[in-house]
Coordinates of C-alpha atoms in Angstrom, one line a residue:
X1 CA 0.0 0.0 0.0
X2 CA 1.7 3.1 -1.2
X3 CA -0.7 5.7 -0.2
X4 CA 1.0 9.1 0.2
X5 CA 4.5 7.7 0.2
X6 CA 6.8 9.2 -2.5
X7 CA 7.9 7.2 -5.5
X8 CA 9.0 7.8 -9.1
X9 CA 7.3 6.7 -12.2
X10 CA 8.5 3.5 -13.8
X11 CA 9.4 3.4 -17.5
X12 CA 6.0 1.8 -18.1
X13 CA 4.4 4.7 -16.2
X14 CA 6.2 7.3 -18.3
X15 CA 5.0 5.5 -21.5
X16 CA 1.4 5.4 -20.2
X17 CA 1.6 9.1 -19.2
X18 CA 2.9 10.1 -22.7
X19 CA -0.2 8.4 -24.2
X20 CA -2.5 10.0 -21.7
X21 CA -0.9 13.4 -22.6
X22 CA -1.8 12.9 -26.2
X23 CA -5.4 12.1 -25.3
X24 CA -5.7 15.1 -23.1
X25 CA -4.2 17.3 -25.8
X26 CA -7.0 16.2 -28.1
X27 CA -9.6 17.3 -25.6
X28 CA -8.7 21.0 -25.5
X29 CA -7.8 21.1 -21.8
X30 CA -7.8 24.6 -20.4
X31 CA -6.6 24.1 -16.8
X32 CA -4.3 21.5 -15.2
X33 CA -4.5 20.5 -11.5
X34 CA -2.1 18.1 -9.9
X35 CA -1.4 16.3 -6.6
X36 CA 2.0 17.4 -5.2
X37 CA 3.2 13.9 -4.7
X38 CA 6.3 13.1 -6.9
X39 CA 4.7 10.5 -9.2
X40 CA 1.8 12.8 -10.0
X41 CA 4.2 15.8 -10.5
X42 CA 6.2 13.7 -12.9
X43 CA 3.0 12.7 -14.7
X44 CA 1.8 16.3 -15.0
X45 CA 5.2 17.4 -16.4
X46 CA 5.0 14.7 -19.1
X47 CA 1.4 15.5 -19.9
X48 CA 2.1 19.2 -19.9
X49 CA 4.6 18.8 -22.8
X50 CA 1.4 18.4 -24.8
X51 CA -0.7 21.1 -23.0
X52 CA 1.7 23.9 -22.0
X53 CA -0.4 25.1 -19.1
X54 CA 0.4 26.3 -15.7
X55 CA 0.2 23.4 -13.3
X56 CA -1.8 24.1 -10.1
X57 CA -0.7 21.8 -7.3
X58 CA -3.2 21.0 -4.5
X59 CA -2.5 18.7 -1.5
X60 CA -6.2 17.9 -1.2
X61 CA -5.9 15.5 -4.2
X62 CA -3.1 13.4 -2.7
X63 CA -3.7 9.7 -2.7
X64 CA -5.5 7.9 0.1
X65 CA -3.7 8.2 3.4
X66 CA -3.3 4.5 4.4
X67 CA -1.7 5.4 7.7
X68 CA 0.2 2.6 9.5
X69 CA -0.2 0.4 6.4
X70 CA 1.8 2.8 4.2
X71 CA 4.6 1.0 2.4
X72 CA 3.3 -2.5 3.4
X73 CA 2.4 -5.3 1.1
X74 CA -1.2 -6.4 1.3
X75 CA 0.0 -9.8 2.6
X76 CA 2.0 -8.1 5.3
X77 CA -1.0 -6.0 6.4
X78 CA -3.0 -9.2 6.7
X79 CA -0.3 -10.8 8.8
X80 CA 0.5 -7.9 11.1
X81 CA -3.0 -6.5 11.5
X82 CA -5.3 -9.5 11.0
X83 CA -8.3 -8.0 12.9
X84 CA -8.0 -4.6 11.3
X85 CA -7.6 -6.2 7.9
X86 CA -10.7 -8.4 8.4
X87 CA -12.7 -5.3 9.5
X88 CA -11.4 -3.4 6.4
X89 CA -12.4 -6.2 4.1
X90 CA -15.8 -6.4 5.7
X91 CA -16.4 -2.7 5.2
X92 CA -14.0 -1.1 2.8
X93 CA -16.0 2.1 2.5
X94 CA -16.4 3.1 6.2
X95 CA -13.7 1.2 8.1
X96 CA -10.5 3.2 9.1
X97 CA -7.4 1.1 9.5
X98 CA -4.8 2.4 12.0
X99 CA -4.3 6.0 11.3
X100 CA -6.0 5.6 7.8
X101 CA -8.6 7.6 6.0
X102 CA -11.8 6.0 4.9
X103 CA -13.9 7.0 1.9
X104 CA -16.0 9.6 3.8
X105 CA -12.7 11.2 5.0
X106 CA -11.5 11.4 1.4
X107 CA -14.8 12.8 0.2
X108 CA -14.7 15.5 2.9
X109 CA -11.1 16.3 1.7
X110 CA -11.9 16.6 -2.0
X111 CA -15.3 18.3 -1.8
X112 CA -13.9 21.8 -1.3
X113 CA -11.4 21.2 -4.1
X114 CA -14.1 20.0 -6.5
X115 CA -16.2 23.1 -5.6
X116 CA -13.3 25.3 -6.5
X117 CA -12.5 23.5 -9.7
X118 CA -16.2 23.7 -10.8
X119 CA -16.0 27.5 -10.2
X120 CA -12.9 27.7 -12.4
X121 CA -13.6 29.7 -15.6
X122 CA -12.0 26.9 -17.7
X123 CA -14.5 24.6 -19.4
X124 CA -12.2 21.6 -19.8
X125 CA -10.1 20.7 -16.8
X126 CA -7.6 17.9 -16.2
X127 CA -6.8 16.6 -12.8
X128 CA -3.6 14.5 -12.3
X129 CA -4.0 12.5 -9.1
X130 CA -4.0 8.9 -8.0
X131 CA -6.2 5.8 -8.2
X132 CA -8.3 5.9 -5.1
X133 CA -8.7 9.6 -4.8
X134 CA -9.4 9.8 -8.5
X135 CA -12.2 7.2 -7.9
X136 CA -13.5 9.3 -5.1
X137 CA -13.6 12.4 -7.3
X138 CA -15.3 10.6 -10.2
X139 CA -17.8 9.1 -7.8
X140 CA -18.5 12.4 -6.1
X141 CA -19.1 14.3 -9.3
X142 CA -21.2 11.5 -10.8
X143 CA -23.2 10.9 -7.6
X144 CA -22.3 7.3 -7.3
X145 CA -23.4 5.4 -4.2
X146 CA -21.0 3.4 -2.0
X147 CA -21.3 0.2 -4.0
X148 CA -20.7 1.9 -7.3
X149 CA -17.7 3.7 -5.8
X150 CA -16.1 0.5 -4.7
X151 CA -17.1 -1.3 -7.9
X152 CA -14.6 0.4 -10.3
X153 CA -10.9 1.2 -10.5
X154 CA -8.6 3.6 -12.2
X155 CA -5.7 1.7 -13.9
X156 CA -2.7 3.9 -14.7
X157 CA -3.5 3.8 -18.4
X158 CA -7.1 4.9 -18.0
X159 CA -8.4 8.5 -18.1
X160 CA -11.9 9.2 -16.8
X161 CA -13.9 12.1 -18.2
X162 CA -16.8 13.5 -16.3
X163 CA -19.1 15.8 -18.3
X164 CA -21.4 18.0 -16.3
X165 CA -24.5 19.5 -18.0
X166 CA -27.6 20.9 -16.4
X167 CA -27.0 19.0 -13.1
X168 CA -26.4 15.7 -14.8
X169 CA -23.1 13.9 -15.0
X170 CA -21.9 11.6 -17.7
X171 CA -18.8 9.4 -17.2
X172 CA -16.7 7.9 -20.0
X173 CA -13.1 6.8 -20.2
X174 CA -10.1 6.4 -22.4
X175 CA -7.9 3.3 -22.1
X176 CA -4.4 3.0 -23.5
X177 CA -5.0 6.0 -25.7
X178 CA -8.3 4.7 -27.2
X179 CA -11.8 5.8 -26.6
X180 CA -13.9 7.3 -25.3
X181 CA -15.8 4.3 -24.0
X182 CA -19.0 4.6 -21.9
X183 CA -18.9 4.4 -18.2
X184 CA -16.1 3.2 -15.8
X185 CA -13.7 0.3 -15.8

């Protein structure tokens, strides 16, 4: 569980980000927001070669804070914290591991950010963040319930697009540079 620990992009990650940058360039992006964590910064810099926009860093879109589990393999978490792991598996939405955030915590963290982004004068905005917090943002904007939020993922080669019109949200995605495809992965 990496959470908010720092890491660099892998060669594969850089390749995926190059492809994502080309997709975003085709979407007429007008504003670019980014998590301040290193791997997201590296991604935004690669993407921005195609966009040439000011990058706006915001700590509220850092990845899930997985607390004491940060840096641990899932198997190690199961072995070292068996009761906590069982409780987490039983209720992945509401349960907080030791010093961890849960989904309501992440939602509370990103709601003010999303409000500010929605007030931005730009009509087409890209947000470079992370898998879990990205899922939280998509779910919040789309109005997904708990089950739908837990029911999809954001692989590194997938871009989600949320289109908001007249109070309705439509979600589609691009995968490995292809798309858009309806819905989430």
